[in-house]
Every structure is written in structure tokens, then in C-alpha cells.
mmCIF file of C-alpha atoms in Angstrom:
data_model
loop_
_atom_site.group_PDB
_atom_site.id
_atom_site.type_symbol
_atom_site.label_atom_id
_atom_site.label_comp_id
_atom_site.label_asym_id
_atom_site.label_seq_id
_atom_site.Cartn_x
_atom_site.Cartn_y
_atom_site.Cartn_z
ATOM 1 C CA MET A 506 -34.213 141.890 164.851
ATOM 2 C CA HIS A 507 -32.546 139.594 167.461
ATOM 3 C CA GLN A 508 -28.682 138.907 166.859
ATOM 4 C CA THR A 509 -27.359 135.931 167.056
ATOM 5 C CA PHE A 510 -26.269 134.568 169.549
ATOM 6 C CA ASP A 511 -22.495 134.203 167.599
ATOM 7 C CA ALA A 512 -22.925 137.755 166.805
ATOM 8 C CA ALA A 513 -23.404 139.462 170.857
ATOM 9 C CA LEU A 514 -20.626 137.133 171.908
ATOM 10 C CA GLU A 515 -18.126 138.669 169.018
ATOM 11 C CA MET A 516 -19.800 142.367 170.492
ATOM 12 C CA ASN A 517 -18.805 141.548 173.568
ATOM 13 C CA LEU A 518 -15.572 140.140 173.646
ATOM 14 C CA LEU A 519 -14.564 142.949 171.044
ATOM 15 C CA HIS A 520 -15.782 145.706 173.242
ATOM 16 C CA ALA A 521 -14.064 143.718 176.609
ATOM 17 C CA ASN A 522 -10.808 143.768 174.357
ATOM 18 C CA GLN A 523 -10.984 147.694 174.113
ATOM 19 C CA ALA A 524 -11.570 148.123 177.047
ATOM 20 C CA GLY A 525 -8.796 146.588 177.770
ATOM 21 C CA ALA A 526 -7.155 148.340 174.892
ATOM 22 C CA ASP A 527 -7.466 152.020 175.820
ATOM 23 C CA HIS A 528 -6.379 150.640 179.743
ATOM 24 C CA ASN A 529 -2.922 150.112 178.364
ATOM 25 C CA ARG A 530 -3.011 152.945 175.941
ATOM 26 C CA GLU A 531 -3.422 154.637 179.510
ATOM 27 C CA HIS A 532 -0.198 153.140 180.851
ATOM 28 C CA PHE A 533 0.997 154.650 177.159
ATOM 29 C CA ASP A 534 0.120 157.605 177.788
ATOM 30 C CA GLU A 535 1.580 158.036 181.176
ATOM 31 C CA TRP A 536 4.597 156.876 180.664
ATOM 32 C CA GLY A 537 5.085 159.351 177.792
ATOM 33 C CA ILE A 538 5.503 156.203 175.202
ATOM 34 C CA THR A 539 4.502 155.873 172.001
ATOM 35 C CA CYS A 540 2.792 152.142 170.629
ATOM 36 C CA LEU A 541 3.166 150.735 167.643
ATOM 37 C CA ASN A 542 1.107 147.722 166.406
ATOM 38 C CA VAL A 543 2.704 145.904 163.397
ATOM 39 C CA MET A 544 0.780 143.166 161.524
ATOM 40 C CA SER A 545 0.990 141.203 158.688
ATOM 41 C CA SER A 546 0.845 137.557 157.271
ATOM 42 C CA PRO A 547 2.978 134.763 157.969
ATOM 43 C CA GLY A 548 6.866 135.565 155.904
ATOM 44 C CA ALA A 549 6.281 139.344 155.558
ATOM 45 C CA GLY A 550 9.473 140.669 157.304
ATOM 46 C CA LYS A 551 8.156 142.021 159.893
ATOM 47 C CA THR A 552 11.045 141.051 162.351
ATOM 48 C CA SER A 553 13.375 141.286 159.552
ATOM 49 C CA LEU A 554 12.012 145.139 158.612
ATOM 50 C CA LEU A 555 12.081 145.801 162.885
ATOM 51 C CA GLU A 556 16.211 144.738 163.438
ATOM 52 C CA ALA A 557 16.283 147.277 160.818
ATOM 53 C CA THR A 558 14.889 149.827 162.540
ATOM 54 C CA LEU A 559 15.869 148.989 165.360
ATOM 55 C CA SER A 560 19.937 149.414 164.192
ATOM 56 C CA ALA A 561 18.919 152.348 162.787
ATOM 57 C CA LEU A 562 17.072 153.497 165.827
ATOM 58 C CA GLN A 563 17.848 152.811 168.630
ATOM 59 C CA SER A 564 20.744 155.513 169.184
ATOM 60 C CA GLU A 565 17.316 158.231 169.323
ATOM 61 C CA LEU A 566 15.382 155.898 170.958
ATOM 62 C CA ALA A 567 14.908 153.448 173.755
ATOM 63 C CA ILE A 568 12.994 151.170 172.175
ATOM 64 C CA ALA A 569 11.118 147.517 173.425
ATOM 65 C CA VAL A 570 9.735 144.821 171.883
ATOM 66 C CA ILE A 571 6.096 142.987 172.308
ATOM 67 C CA GLU A 572 6.614 139.678 170.481
ATOM 68 C CA GLY A 573 3.549 137.564 169.512
ATOM 69 C CA ASP A 574 4.369 134.106 168.086
ATOM 70 C CA MET A 575 2.316 131.290 168.164
ATOM 71 C CA THR A 576 5.021 129.501 169.765
ATOM 72 C CA THR A 577 8.420 129.224 170.029
ATOM 73 C CA GLU A 578 11.409 132.702 171.043
ATOM 74 C CA LEU A 579 12.414 132.642 168.077
ATOM 75 C CA ASP A 580 11.445 135.887 166.576
ATOM 76 C CA ALA A 581 12.345 137.781 169.905
ATOM 77 C CA ASP A 582 15.529 136.055 170.179
ATOM 78 C CA ARG A 583 16.790 137.552 167.159
ATOM 79 C CA LEU A 584 15.142 141.235 168.266
ATOM 80 C CA ARG A 585 16.936 140.387 171.602
ATOM 81 C CA ARG A 586 20.311 140.060 169.631
ATOM 82 C CA CYS A 587 19.865 143.829 168.555
ATOM 83 C CA GLY A 588 20.569 145.154 172.390
ATOM 84 C CA VAL A 589 16.902 145.944 173.284
ATOM 85 C CA PRO A 590 14.266 144.619 176.275
ATOM 86 C CA VAL A 591 12.093 142.251 174.744
ATOM 87 C CA VAL A 592 9.052 140.039 176.241
ATOM 88 C CA ALA A 593 8.209 136.398 173.956
ATOM 89 C CA ILE A 594 3.916 136.510 174.676
ATOM 90 C CA ASN A 595 3.338 132.670 173.004
ATOM 91 C CA THR A 596 -0.391 132.428 172.190
ATOM 92 C CA GLY A 597 -0.491 128.651 171.509
ATOM 93 C CA ARG A 598 -3.625 129.015 169.226
ATOM 94 C CA SER A 599 -4.876 131.809 169.293
ATOM 95 C CA CYS A 600 -4.595 133.617 166.058
ATOM 96 C CA HIS A 601 -3.828 138.012 167.344
ATOM 97 C CA LEU A 602 -2.601 139.384 169.805
ATOM 98 C CA ASP A 603 -5.334 140.907 173.047
ATOM 99 C CA ALA A 604 -5.106 143.143 175.045
ATOM 100 C CA ARG A 605 -5.175 140.801 177.943
ATOM 101 C CA MET A 606 -2.482 139.512 176.838
ATOM 102 C CA VAL A 607 0.059 143.199 176.212
ATOM 103 C CA SER A 608 -1.303 143.372 179.564
ATOM 104 C CA GLY A 609 0.652 141.194 180.494
ATOM 105 C CA GLY A 610 3.283 141.876 178.670
ATOM 106 C CA ILE A 611 3.441 145.140 179.723
ATOM 107 C CA HIS A 612 3.932 144.230 183.776
ATOM 108 C CA GLN A 613 6.912 141.817 181.799
ATOM 109 C CA LEU A 614 8.432 144.937 179.799
ATOM 110 C CA LYS A 615 8.347 146.475 183.555
ATOM 111 C CA ALA A 616 10.022 144.071 185.549
ATOM 112 C CA LEU A 617 13.168 144.485 182.284
ATOM 113 C CA VAL A 618 13.619 148.123 182.460
ATOM 114 C CA ASP A 619 12.034 151.352 183.985
ATOM 115 C CA PRO A 620 8.909 152.631 181.201
ATOM 116 C CA GLN A 621 9.524 156.153 181.693
ATOM 117 C CA THR A 622 12.536 155.394 179.755
ATOM 118 C CA ILE A 623 10.829 154.547 177.394
ATOM 119 C CA ASP A 624 10.284 156.814 173.926
ATOM 120 C CA LEU A 625 8.913 153.475 171.389
ATOM 121 C CA VAL A 626 6.846 149.837 172.483
ATOM 122 C CA VAL A 627 6.971 148.110 169.307
ATOM 123 C CA VAL A 628 3.985 145.049 169.604
ATOM 124 C CA GLU A 629 5.510 142.848 167.041
ATOM 125 C CA ASN A 630 1.601 140.676 166.148
ATOM 126 C CA VAL A 631 0.708 137.152 165.681
ATOM 127 C CA GLY A 632 1.287 136.632 161.626
ATOM 128 C CA ASN A 633 -2.567 136.588 160.790
ATOM 129 C CA LEU A 634 -3.916 138.432 157.863
ATOM 130 C CA VAL A 635 -7.361 139.201 159.994
ATOM 131 C CA CYS A 636 -8.144 139.004 163.378
ATOM 132 C CA PRO A 637 -4.905 141.119 164.590
ATOM 133 C CA ALA A 638 -6.264 143.981 163.024
ATOM 134 C CA GLU A 639 -9.980 143.682 165.024
ATOM 135 C CA PHE A 640 -8.497 144.149 167.944
ATOM 136 C CA GLU A 641 -7.170 146.961 169.802
ATOM 137 C CA VAL A 642 -3.986 146.894 172.130
ATOM 138 C CA GLY A 643 -3.683 149.999 173.339
ATOM 139 C CA GLU A 644 -1.532 151.060 170.385
ATOM 140 C CA HIS A 645 -1.154 154.727 169.305
ATOM 141 C CA ALA A 646 -0.428 153.531 165.249
ATOM 142 C CA LYS A 647 -1.242 150.129 163.050
ATOM 143 C CA VAL A 648 1.245 149.261 161.410
ATOM 144 C CA ALA A 649 0.635 147.381 158.281
ATOM 145 C CA LEU A 650 2.783 145.175 155.670
ATOM 146 C CA LEU A 651 2.356 143.337 152.687
ATOM 147 C CA SER A 652 5.083 141.455 150.382
ATOM 148 C CA VAL A 653 5.167 141.785 146.669
ATOM 149 C CA THR A 654 5.632 137.888 146.714
ATOM 150 C CA GLU A 655 1.618 138.049 148.676
ATOM 151 C CA GLY A 656 0.399 139.915 145.119
ATOM 152 C CA GLU A 657 -1.702 142.477 144.196
ATOM 153 C CA ASP A 658 -4.781 141.455 145.562
ATOM 154 C CA LYS A 659 -4.489 140.652 148.923
ATOM 155 C CA PRO A 660 -5.867 144.357 149.463
ATOM 156 C CA LEU A 661 -9.088 143.538 147.955
ATOM 157 C CA LYS A 662 -9.511 140.764 149.644
ATOM 158 C CA TYR A 663 -8.627 141.004 153.343
ATOM 159 C CA PRO A 664 -9.269 145.384 153.320
ATOM 160 C CA VAL A 665 -9.643 144.693 157.145
ATOM 161 C CA MET A 666 -6.278 145.659 157.746
ATOM 162 C CA PHE A 667 -6.089 147.892 155.374
ATOM 163 C CA ARG A 668 -8.518 149.203 156.083
ATOM 164 C CA GLU A 669 -7.145 150.125 159.991
ATOM 165 C CA ALA A 670 -4.317 150.456 159.217
ATOM 166 C CA ASP A 671 -2.228 154.026 159.505
ATOM 167 C CA CYS A 672 0.857 152.696 157.268
ATOM 168 C CA LEU A 673 1.344 150.361 154.566
ATOM 169 C CA LEU A 674 5.103 148.874 153.981
ATOM 170 C CA ILE A 675 4.855 147.056 151.354
ATOM 171 C CA THR A 676 7.645 144.748 152.009
ATOM 172 C CA LYS A 677 10.707 142.261 149.955
ATOM 173 C CA THR A 678 10.695 145.110 146.997
ATOM 174 C CA ASP A 679 14.721 144.081 146.298
ATOM 175 C CA LEU A 680 12.364 140.786 145.299
ATOM 176 C CA ALA A 681 9.950 142.514 143.403
ATOM 177 C CA PRO A 682 12.290 142.152 140.006
ATOM 178 C CA TYR A 683 11.386 138.611 139.314
ATOM 179 C CA LEU A 684 7.967 138.616 139.954
ATOM 180 C CA GLU A 685 5.040 138.955 137.986
ATOM 181 C CA VAL A 686 3.949 141.907 140.273
ATOM 182 C CA ASP A 687 2.899 145.214 140.341
ATOM 183 C CA LEU A 688 3.639 147.625 142.855
ATOM 184 C CA ASP A 689 1.880 150.495 141.583
ATOM 185 C CA ARG A 690 -1.720 148.416 141.169
ATOM 186 C CA ILE A 691 -0.864 147.237 144.469
ATOM 187 C CA MET A 692 -0.652 150.408 145.928
ATOM 188 C CA ALA A 693 -3.939 151.165 144.060
ATOM 189 C CA ASN A 694 -5.591 148.457 145.489
ATOM 190 C CA VAL A 695 -5.006 149.325 149.466
ATOM 191 C CA ARG A 696 -5.611 153.527 147.863
ATOM 192 C CA GLN A 697 -9.176 151.921 146.619
ATOM 193 C CA ILE A 698 -9.668 150.264 150.496
ATOM 194 C CA ASN A 699 -8.011 153.093 152.686
ATOM 195 C CA PRO A 700 -6.843 156.402 150.485
ATOM 196 C CA GLU A 701 -5.135 158.154 153.257
ATOM 197 C CA VAL A 702 -3.037 155.489 153.922
ATOM 198 C CA ALA A 703 0.677 156.238 154.387
ATOM 199 C CA ILE A 704 2.534 153.772 152.020
ATOM 200 C CA PHE A 705 5.912 152.823 152.089
ATOM 201 C CA PRO A 706 8.137 150.419 149.412
ATOM 202 C CA VAL A 707 10.903 149.163 151.543
ATOM 203 C CA SER A 708 13.633 146.633 151.365
ATOM 204 C CA ALA A 709 15.007 145.519 154.537
ATOM 205 C CA LYS A 710 18.382 143.852 152.761
ATOM 206 C CA THR A 711 18.908 146.432 150.984
ATOM 207 C CA GLY A 712 17.946 149.089 152.365
ATOM 208 C CA GLU A 713 15.947 150.309 149.774
ATOM 209 C CA GLY A 714 13.290 152.937 151.104
ATOM 210 C CA LEU A 715 14.381 152.855 154.187
ATOM 211 C CA ALA A 716 14.639 156.671 155.074
ATOM 212 C CA ASP A 717 10.889 156.790 154.405
ATOM 213 C CA TRP A 718 10.346 154.296 156.915
ATOM 214 C CA LEU A 719 12.297 155.661 159.820
ATOM 215 C CA ASN A 720 11.145 159.152 159.177
ATOM 216 C CA TRP A 721 7.626 158.486 159.536
ATOM 217 C CA VAL A 722 8.786 156.619 163.331
ATOM 218 C CA ARG A 723 10.715 159.212 164.437
ATOM 219 C CA GLN A 724 7.263 161.519 163.501
ATOM 220 C CA ALA A 725 4.901 158.633 165.080
ATOM 221 C CA THR A 726 7.054 159.554 168.728
ATOM 222 C CA GLY A 727 7.552 163.411 167.979
ATOM 223 C CA ARG A 728 11.299 163.008 167.281
ATOM 224 C CA SER A 729 12.157 165.280 163.832
ATOM 225 C CA ILE A 730 12.775 164.548 160.630
ATOM 226 C CA GLN A 731 13.630 164.670 157.509
ATOM 227 C CA PRO A 732 11.599 165.364 154.862
ATOM 228 C CA ALA A 733 9.934 161.881 153.234
ATOM 229 C CA THR A 734 9.483 161.481 149.639
ATOM 230 C CA THR A 735 5.832 159.790 150.583
ATOM 231 C CA GLN A 736 2.749 162.198 152.201
ATOM 232 C CA PRO A 737 1.389 160.358 155.451
ATOM 233 C CA GLY A 738 -2.620 160.779 155.734
ATOM 234 C CA ASP A 739 -4.668 162.393 158.997
ATOM 235 C CA ARG A 740 -6.052 159.164 160.461
ATOM 236 C CA GLY A 741 -7.620 161.819 162.947
ATOM 237 C CA ASP A 742 -8.140 160.844 166.663
ATOM 238 C CA ARG A 743 -6.038 157.788 167.070
ATOM 239 C CA VAL A 744 -2.368 159.257 165.293
ATOM 240 C CA ALA A 745 -3.387 163.005 165.548
ATOM 241 C CA THR A 746 0.348 162.803 166.196
ATOM 242 C CA LEU A 747 1.079 161.222 162.749
ATOM 243 C CA ALA A 748 1.162 165.737 160.961
ATOM 244 C CA THR A 749 1.724 165.648 158.016
ATOM 245 C CA VAL A 750 5.800 166.122 157.195
#
């Protein structure tokens, strides 16, 4: 059976992107950098989470951010105010970052700081619940966010991102009492798609749950941590550095 033209084109695009992602990861490994790819739908709270994360960890880790948005540098400017190097990538009509874009971001980052002095690069991907999960950028782990305002069924309706995630943050939990939402049901739906993913309900506004997330980040970068209340699973070679706490 012959492939359709569209299927063959998609396979070629993904293959070329994977080669670029592998090349990016080689750079990160050479410099001793851990890279996290943070993904979610628009408005799930990626930037707010990163603001809280940078505030808590920048005294322990040297962190840089590659910030992806279709237009503007609004989120990049918010993160620059945290005092870390930030490279902004505007994708135009593209709904995700790909390996080539992040490669350009890496070269821009090198102009700002010696990469061998950086411990962690966080890629904040374009807000989209589908495409970012299909295009690796050279990350060592994928982090997905799902806000309580999005409903309990999103993991079942948009399974690719949740299947690929190494860590899932259920965000804006401070709003849960005001919504008809069941956190246990969200987690059960996620587990149907990905039984091994680490799940952390968090609120960047109140700080609820952030300690476990921060410990997961420390673990990802090889730092010692305190026991977390949620047990991450082993996702194989791609996240071999993330031992169970």
C-alpha cells in the first residue's frame, strides 16, 4: 500500500526535525545543560509557572529561557524581569517551535551568556495542545500543563501531548473550588493515556504544590532533593536522569 503524498511529507518533516533535535541535544549535553520543553494550550499558566520557578530556583541553578510565541515578546519580557537570560522566538503563523527554531535560539543564547555556565534551559513552547508534542526540539524531558479551567476530558480528547509528557502539572488549582471539576478524575484520565507520568497539582498564585514540582526540576538537573509527595515514573532512555524519588 502506497503512502499518500501528505503522509509521506509529514514523515519527511518529522524525520528532518528529529535530526535537528538530536543535534540540539548534542549541544546541550556537551555543555552540561538540562533542557525542558514546557507545553500547554494558551492560557494554562506556563509563564506564571516559570516566574514562580525562576524566583525559587535561580539561587540554586543557572537558568535560561527560550520563549516561543506567535507574535510579541510580552511573555519574554515578563521572564526577563526575573533576571535570567531570555531569547524570544516569534513563529508567525506556526503553532509550535521546531528544532530549527530552537537551534536559532541556542545561537542567540550563546551571544548572551557562556552556555557552559548554564544548568537548565527551559523552552516555553507556543500555546497549543496538539502540535508542540509532535516536534522534539532537543529537550531531555517534556513538561505538559493542564489548567483546571480546561475540563476533565482534555487528556482523552488530545492524547498525544499527555502520552508524550514526562511530567504533568495541573495548574490553577486555587480555582478548583469555584468550578465543577474533579482533580481525581483529571488524574485518572491522564493515567489512562500515560500511567507513568509524574503529576503535580499546583497553583502559581498560592504556591500550592510547587515544592514537589521544584524537586522534580532539581532531580532533572541532577540536584539532590527532598522527598516529594507524588512519585514520578521511569520513562526510559529519554529521561534516564530522572530517578524515582
